[in-house]
mmCIF file of C-alpha atoms in Angstrom:
data_model
loop_
_atom_site.group_PDB
_atom_site.id
_atom_site.type_symbol
_atom_site.label_atom_id
_atom_site.label_comp_id
_atom_site.label_asym_id
_atom_site.label_seq_id
_atom_site.Cartn_x
_atom_site.Cartn_y
_atom_site.Cartn_z
ATOM 1 C CA UNK A 19 88.744 86.161 67.420
ATOM 2 C CA UNK A 20 86.808 89.102 68.878
ATOM 3 C CA UNK A 21 85.776 89.228 72.545
ATOM 4 C CA UNK A 22 83.069 91.387 74.132
ATOM 5 C CA UNK A 23 83.633 92.236 77.810
ATOM 6 C CA UNK A 24 80.992 93.814 80.040
ATOM 7 C CA UNK A 25 82.900 95.087 83.045
ATOM 8 C CA UNK A 26 81.996 97.152 86.129
ATOM 9 C CA UNK A 27 85.276 99.077 85.782
ATOM 10 C CA UNK A 28 88.846 98.540 84.644
ATOM 11 C CA UNK A 29 91.138 101.202 83.158
ATOM 12 C CA UNK A 30 91.324 104.199 85.481
ATOM 13 C CA UNK A 31 89.618 102.358 88.358
ATOM 14 C CA UNK A 32 91.210 102.227 91.804
ATOM 15 C CA UNK A 33 89.818 99.102 93.463
ATOM 16 C CA UNK A 34 90.762 95.449 93.390
ATOM 17 C CA UNK A 35 88.041 94.509 90.896
ATOM 18 C CA UNK A 36 89.244 97.218 88.511
ATOM 19 C CA UNK A 37 92.809 95.917 88.827
ATOM 20 C CA UNK A 38 91.669 92.344 88.199
ATOM 21 C CA UNK A 39 89.757 93.406 85.106
ATOM 22 C CA UNK A 40 92.693 95.401 83.750
ATOM 23 C CA UNK A 41 94.806 92.254 84.032
ATOM 24 C CA UNK A 42 92.052 90.191 82.423
ATOM 25 C CA UNK A 43 91.751 92.610 79.496
ATOM 26 C CA UNK A 44 95.522 92.632 79.077
ATOM 27 C CA UNK A 45 95.605 88.822 79.021
ATOM 28 C CA UNK A 46 92.772 88.580 76.503
ATOM 29 C CA UNK A 47 94.473 91.114 74.241
ATOM 30 C CA UNK A 48 97.720 89.157 74.442
ATOM 31 C CA UNK A 49 96.119 85.923 73.240
ATOM 32 C CA UNK A 50 97.599 85.076 69.824
ATOM 33 C CA UNK A 51 94.182 84.392 68.291
ATOM 34 C CA UNK A 52 92.570 87.566 69.617
ATOM 35 C CA UNK A 53 92.069 90.285 67.019
ATOM 36 C CA UNK A 54 90.030 92.688 69.167
ATOM 37 C CA UNK A 55 88.671 93.013 72.690
ATOM 38 C CA UNK A 56 85.722 95.378 73.032
ATOM 39 C CA UNK A 57 85.315 96.326 76.701
ATOM 40 C CA UNK A 58 82.374 98.382 77.939
ATOM 41 C CA UNK A 59 82.824 99.652 81.533
ATOM 42 C CA UNK A 60 79.830 100.419 83.739
ATOM 43 C CA UNK A 61 81.924 102.956 85.706
ATOM 44 C CA UNK A 62 84.733 105.127 84.377
ATOM 45 C CA UNK A 63 86.419 107.628 86.695
ATOM 46 C CA UNK A 64 88.146 110.348 84.728
ATOM 47 C CA UNK A 65 90.087 109.872 81.526
ATOM 48 C CA UNK A 66 91.219 106.236 81.179
ATOM 49 C CA UNK A 67 94.082 107.391 78.970
ATOM 50 C CA UNK A 68 95.511 105.575 76.003
ATOM 51 C CA UNK A 69 95.334 101.803 76.137
ATOM 52 C CA UNK A 70 98.621 99.935 76.068
ATOM 53 C CA UNK A 71 96.993 97.187 73.985
ATOM 54 C CA UNK A 72 96.439 98.124 70.336
ATOM 55 C CA UNK A 73 93.655 95.566 69.937
ATOM 56 C CA UNK A 74 91.630 96.876 72.913
ATOM 57 C CA UNK A 75 88.599 99.048 72.196
ATOM 58 C CA UNK A 76 87.490 100.661 75.469
ATOM 59 C CA UNK A 77 84.031 102.192 75.104
ATOM 60 C CA UNK A 78 83.175 104.661 77.897
ATOM 61 C CA UNK A 79 80.182 106.357 76.237
ATOM 62 C CA UNK A 80 77.722 104.561 78.509
ATOM 63 C CA UNK A 81 79.679 104.820 81.761
ATOM 64 C CA UNK A 82 78.216 106.150 85.012
ATOM 65 C CA UNK A 83 74.600 105.980 83.842
ATOM 66 C CA UNK A 84 72.510 102.815 83.800
ATOM 67 C CA UNK A 85 70.322 103.717 80.816
ATOM 68 C CA UNK A 86 73.272 104.923 78.745
ATOM 69 C CA UNK A 87 75.220 101.796 79.650
ATOM 70 C CA UNK A 88 72.469 99.475 78.461
ATOM 71 C CA UNK A 89 72.209 101.538 75.285
ATOM 72 C CA UNK A 90 75.987 101.373 74.719
ATOM 73 C CA UNK A 91 76.017 97.579 75.024
ATOM 74 C CA UNK A 92 72.993 97.131 72.746
ATOM 75 C CA UNK A 93 74.361 99.543 70.156
ATOM 76 C CA UNK A 94 77.701 97.744 70.168
ATOM 77 C CA UNK A 95 76.205 94.341 69.431
ATOM 78 C CA UNK A 96 73.748 95.839 66.940
ATOM 79 C CA UNK A 97 76.562 97.331 64.874
ATOM 80 C CA UNK A 98 78.662 94.157 64.800
ATOM 81 C CA UNK A 99 77.720 90.670 66.005
ATOM 82 C CA UNK A 100 81.034 89.024 65.135
ATOM 83 C CA UNK A 101 82.101 87.980 68.638
ATOM 84 C CA UNK A 102 83.534 84.600 69.556
ATOM 85 C CA UNK A 103 83.112 85.121 73.305
ATOM 86 C CA UNK A 104 81.149 87.266 75.761
ATOM 87 C CA UNK A 105 82.737 87.900 79.171
ATOM 88 C CA UNK A 106 80.520 89.145 81.986
ATOM 89 C CA UNK A 107 82.975 90.626 84.484
ATOM 90 C CA UNK A 108 80.485 90.972 87.344
ATOM 91 C CA UNK A 109 77.439 88.972 88.391
ATOM 92 C CA UNK A 110 75.327 92.165 88.518
ATOM 93 C CA UNK A 111 75.749 92.537 84.751
ATOM 94 C CA UNK A 112 74.613 88.988 83.986
ATOM 95 C CA UNK A 113 71.181 89.785 82.559
ATOM 96 C CA UNK A 114 72.594 92.267 80.060
ATOM 97 C CA UNK A 115 75.432 89.883 79.206
ATOM 98 C CA UNK A 116 72.851 87.199 78.465
ATOM 99 C CA UNK A 117 71.126 89.512 75.996
ATOM 100 C CA UNK A 118 74.502 90.009 74.317
ATOM 101 C CA UNK A 119 75.081 86.241 74.280
ATOM 102 C CA UNK A 120 71.781 85.632 72.524
ATOM 103 C CA UNK A 121 72.346 88.456 70.056
ATOM 104 C CA UNK A 122 75.832 87.414 68.951
ATOM 105 C CA UNK A 123 75.493 83.653 69.471
ATOM 106 C CA UNK A 124 78.699 83.302 71.485
ATOM 107 C CA UNK A 125 79.555 81.441 74.719
ATOM 108 C CA UNK A 126 79.182 83.409 77.958
ATOM 109 C CA UNK A 127 81.812 83.399 80.718
ATOM 110 C CA UNK A 128 80.998 84.874 84.145
ATOM 111 C CA UNK A 129 83.720 86.315 86.414
ATOM 112 C CA UNK A 130 83.216 86.098 90.207
ATOM 113 C CA UNK A 131 85.329 87.803 92.849
ATOM 114 C CA UNK A 132 84.286 87.180 96.426
ATOM 115 C CA UNK A 133 81.368 87.931 98.719
ATOM 116 C CA UNK A 134 79.206 88.987 95.766
ATOM 117 C CA UNK A 135 79.029 85.301 94.765
ATOM 118 C CA UNK A 136 78.861 83.595 98.169
ATOM 119 C CA UNK A 137 75.065 83.596 98.285
ATOM 120 C CA UNK A 138 72.214 84.642 95.989
ATOM 121 C CA UNK A 139 71.518 88.297 96.746
ATOM 122 C CA UNK A 140 68.789 88.362 94.126
ATOM 123 C CA UNK A 141 66.076 85.747 93.857
ATOM 124 C CA UNK A 142 66.432 85.338 90.083
ATOM 125 C CA UNK A 143 70.070 84.272 90.464
ATOM 126 C CA UNK A 144 69.039 81.039 92.163
ATOM 127 C CA UNK A 145 66.797 80.122 89.233
ATOM 128 C CA UNK A 146 67.335 79.151 85.645
ATOM 129 C CA UNK A 147 69.329 82.212 84.665
ATOM 130 C CA UNK A 148 72.622 80.747 85.857
ATOM 131 C CA UNK A 149 72.176 78.086 83.188
ATOM 132 C CA UNK A 150 72.924 80.885 80.743
ATOM 133 C CA UNK A 151 76.631 80.754 81.489
ATOM 134 C CA UNK A 152 78.951 78.357 79.691
ATOM 135 C CA UNK A 153 81.788 78.746 82.196
ATOM 136 C CA UNK A 154 82.778 80.829 85.189
ATOM 137 C CA UNK A 155 86.018 82.164 86.655
ATOM 138 C CA UNK A 156 86.636 82.825 90.351
ATOM 139 C CA UNK A 157 89.602 84.383 92.117
ATOM 140 C CA UNK A 158 89.787 81.641 94.780
ATOM 141 C CA UNK A 159 88.818 78.038 95.446
ATOM 142 C CA UNK A 160 86.823 79.249 98.456
ATOM 143 C CA UNK A 161 84.637 81.537 96.316
ATOM 144 C CA UNK A 162 84.221 78.741 93.784
ATOM 145 C CA UNK A 163 82.976 76.370 96.505
ATOM 146 C CA UNK A 164 80.589 78.947 97.955
ATOM 147 C CA UNK A 165 79.167 79.758 94.521
ATOM 148 C CA UNK A 166 78.647 76.091 93.666
ATOM 149 C CA UNK A 167 76.941 75.459 97.020
ATOM 150 C CA UNK A 168 73.883 77.506 96.036
ATOM 151 C CA UNK A 169 74.076 77.930 92.253
ATOM 152 C CA UNK A 170 74.204 74.221 91.358
ATOM 153 C CA UNK A 171 76.296 75.102 88.305
ATOM 154 C CA UNK A 172 78.412 72.148 87.253
ATOM 155 C CA UNK A 173 81.859 72.422 88.827
ATOM 156 C CA UNK A 174 83.579 71.301 85.634
ATOM 157 C CA UNK A 175 82.732 74.684 84.153
ATOM 158 C CA UNK A 176 84.520 76.594 86.900
ATOM 159 C CA UNK A 177 88.088 77.859 86.801
ATOM 160 C CA UNK A 178 90.186 79.528 89.503
ATOM 161 C CA UNK A 179 92.217 82.495 88.265
ATOM 162 C CA UNK A 180 93.858 84.196 91.280
ATOM 163 C CA UNK A 181 94.715 87.877 91.532
ATOM 164 C CA UNK A 182 97.856 88.860 89.672
ATOM 165 C CA UNK A 183 100.769 90.727 91.244
ATOM 166 C CA UNK A 184 102.748 93.386 89.415
ATOM 167 C CA UNK A 185 106.110 93.975 91.048
ATOM 168 C CA UNK A 186 106.481 97.275 89.215
ATOM 169 C CA UNK A 187 103.310 98.660 90.808
ATOM 170 C CA UNK A 188 103.659 97.159 94.287
ATOM 171 C CA UNK A 189 106.610 96.375 96.506
ATOM 172 C CA UNK A 190 108.878 97.669 99.226
ATOM 173 C CA UNK A 191 109.840 101.334 99.110
ATOM 174 C CA UNK A 192 111.762 103.741 101.268
ATOM 175 C CA UNK A 193 110.762 103.838 104.928
ATOM 176 C CA UNK A 194 108.841 106.905 106.033
ATOM 177 C CA UNK A 195 111.093 108.774 108.540
ATOM 178 C CA UNK A 196 108.102 110.378 110.288
ATOM 179 C CA UNK A 197 106.571 106.977 111.012
ATOM 180 C CA UNK A 198 109.888 105.553 112.163
ATOM 181 C CA UNK A 199 110.243 108.402 114.658
ATOM 182 C CA UNK A 200 106.618 108.282 115.782
ATOM 183 C CA UNK A 201 106.701 104.592 116.650
ATOM 184 C CA UNK A 202 110.341 104.337 117.736
ATOM 185 C CA UNK A 203 111.318 102.045 114.891
ATOM 186 C CA UNK A 204 114.625 103.542 113.859
ATOM 187 C CA UNK A 205 117.179 100.713 113.395
ATOM 188 C CA UNK A 206 114.424 98.176 114.112
ATOM 189 C CA UNK A 207 113.177 95.352 111.881
ATOM 190 C CA UNK A 208 109.529 95.735 110.930
ATOM 191 C CA UNK A 209 107.396 92.792 109.828
ATOM 192 C CA UNK A 210 104.046 93.424 108.208
ATOM 193 C CA UNK A 211 101.313 90.853 107.791
ATOM 194 C CA UNK A 212 98.145 91.236 105.762
ATOM 195 C CA UNK A 213 95.231 88.882 105.607
ATOM 196 C CA UNK A 214 91.508 88.507 105.193
ATOM 197 C CA UNK A 215 89.378 86.477 107.571
ATOM 198 C CA UNK A 216 86.542 84.516 105.985
ATOM 199 C CA UNK A 217 83.972 82.468 107.842
ATOM 200 C CA UNK A 218 83.052 79.161 106.244
ATOM 201 C CA UNK A 219 79.774 78.981 108.143
#
């Protein structure tokens, strides 16, 4: 099984969406039936380095330029149409992903993250074009509900796939002595909380 992934960024990216897409690519590559994942990033900062997945083809020839990106996607599907699945890893890439879907004749899965899917920022999104997708993935139940509230896409086609956590990349480290001195925290217990406030109105 070959999978085509149109992604805003992944390998080499610094943000949360890039991290999510790296995990998604890794999971797709690990699927026992997957023979190749062809990922085409819209943005690539610096050298992405060697992929840790031998069946991942990461095409950066069209990165950082809209015209070159469109050309890279079209050239990829022109050379080889043997894809079992097309993954659109951002709603802004949906129109191009639909062209790929038609060209290769494969199901289309849309990935949604947060505020980008809470309301239609573009008029065409509220129309028939969302019927192009065969399924969608969101990172939270809240985003799924917000997307369904305006898109009218059948909920049965939606799946929640939360952010992954890698304990090797994130976790507690040594305390910074300068900060301990600055805030008078030597020999004190420090509790940190982190959250995101979302309005449901």
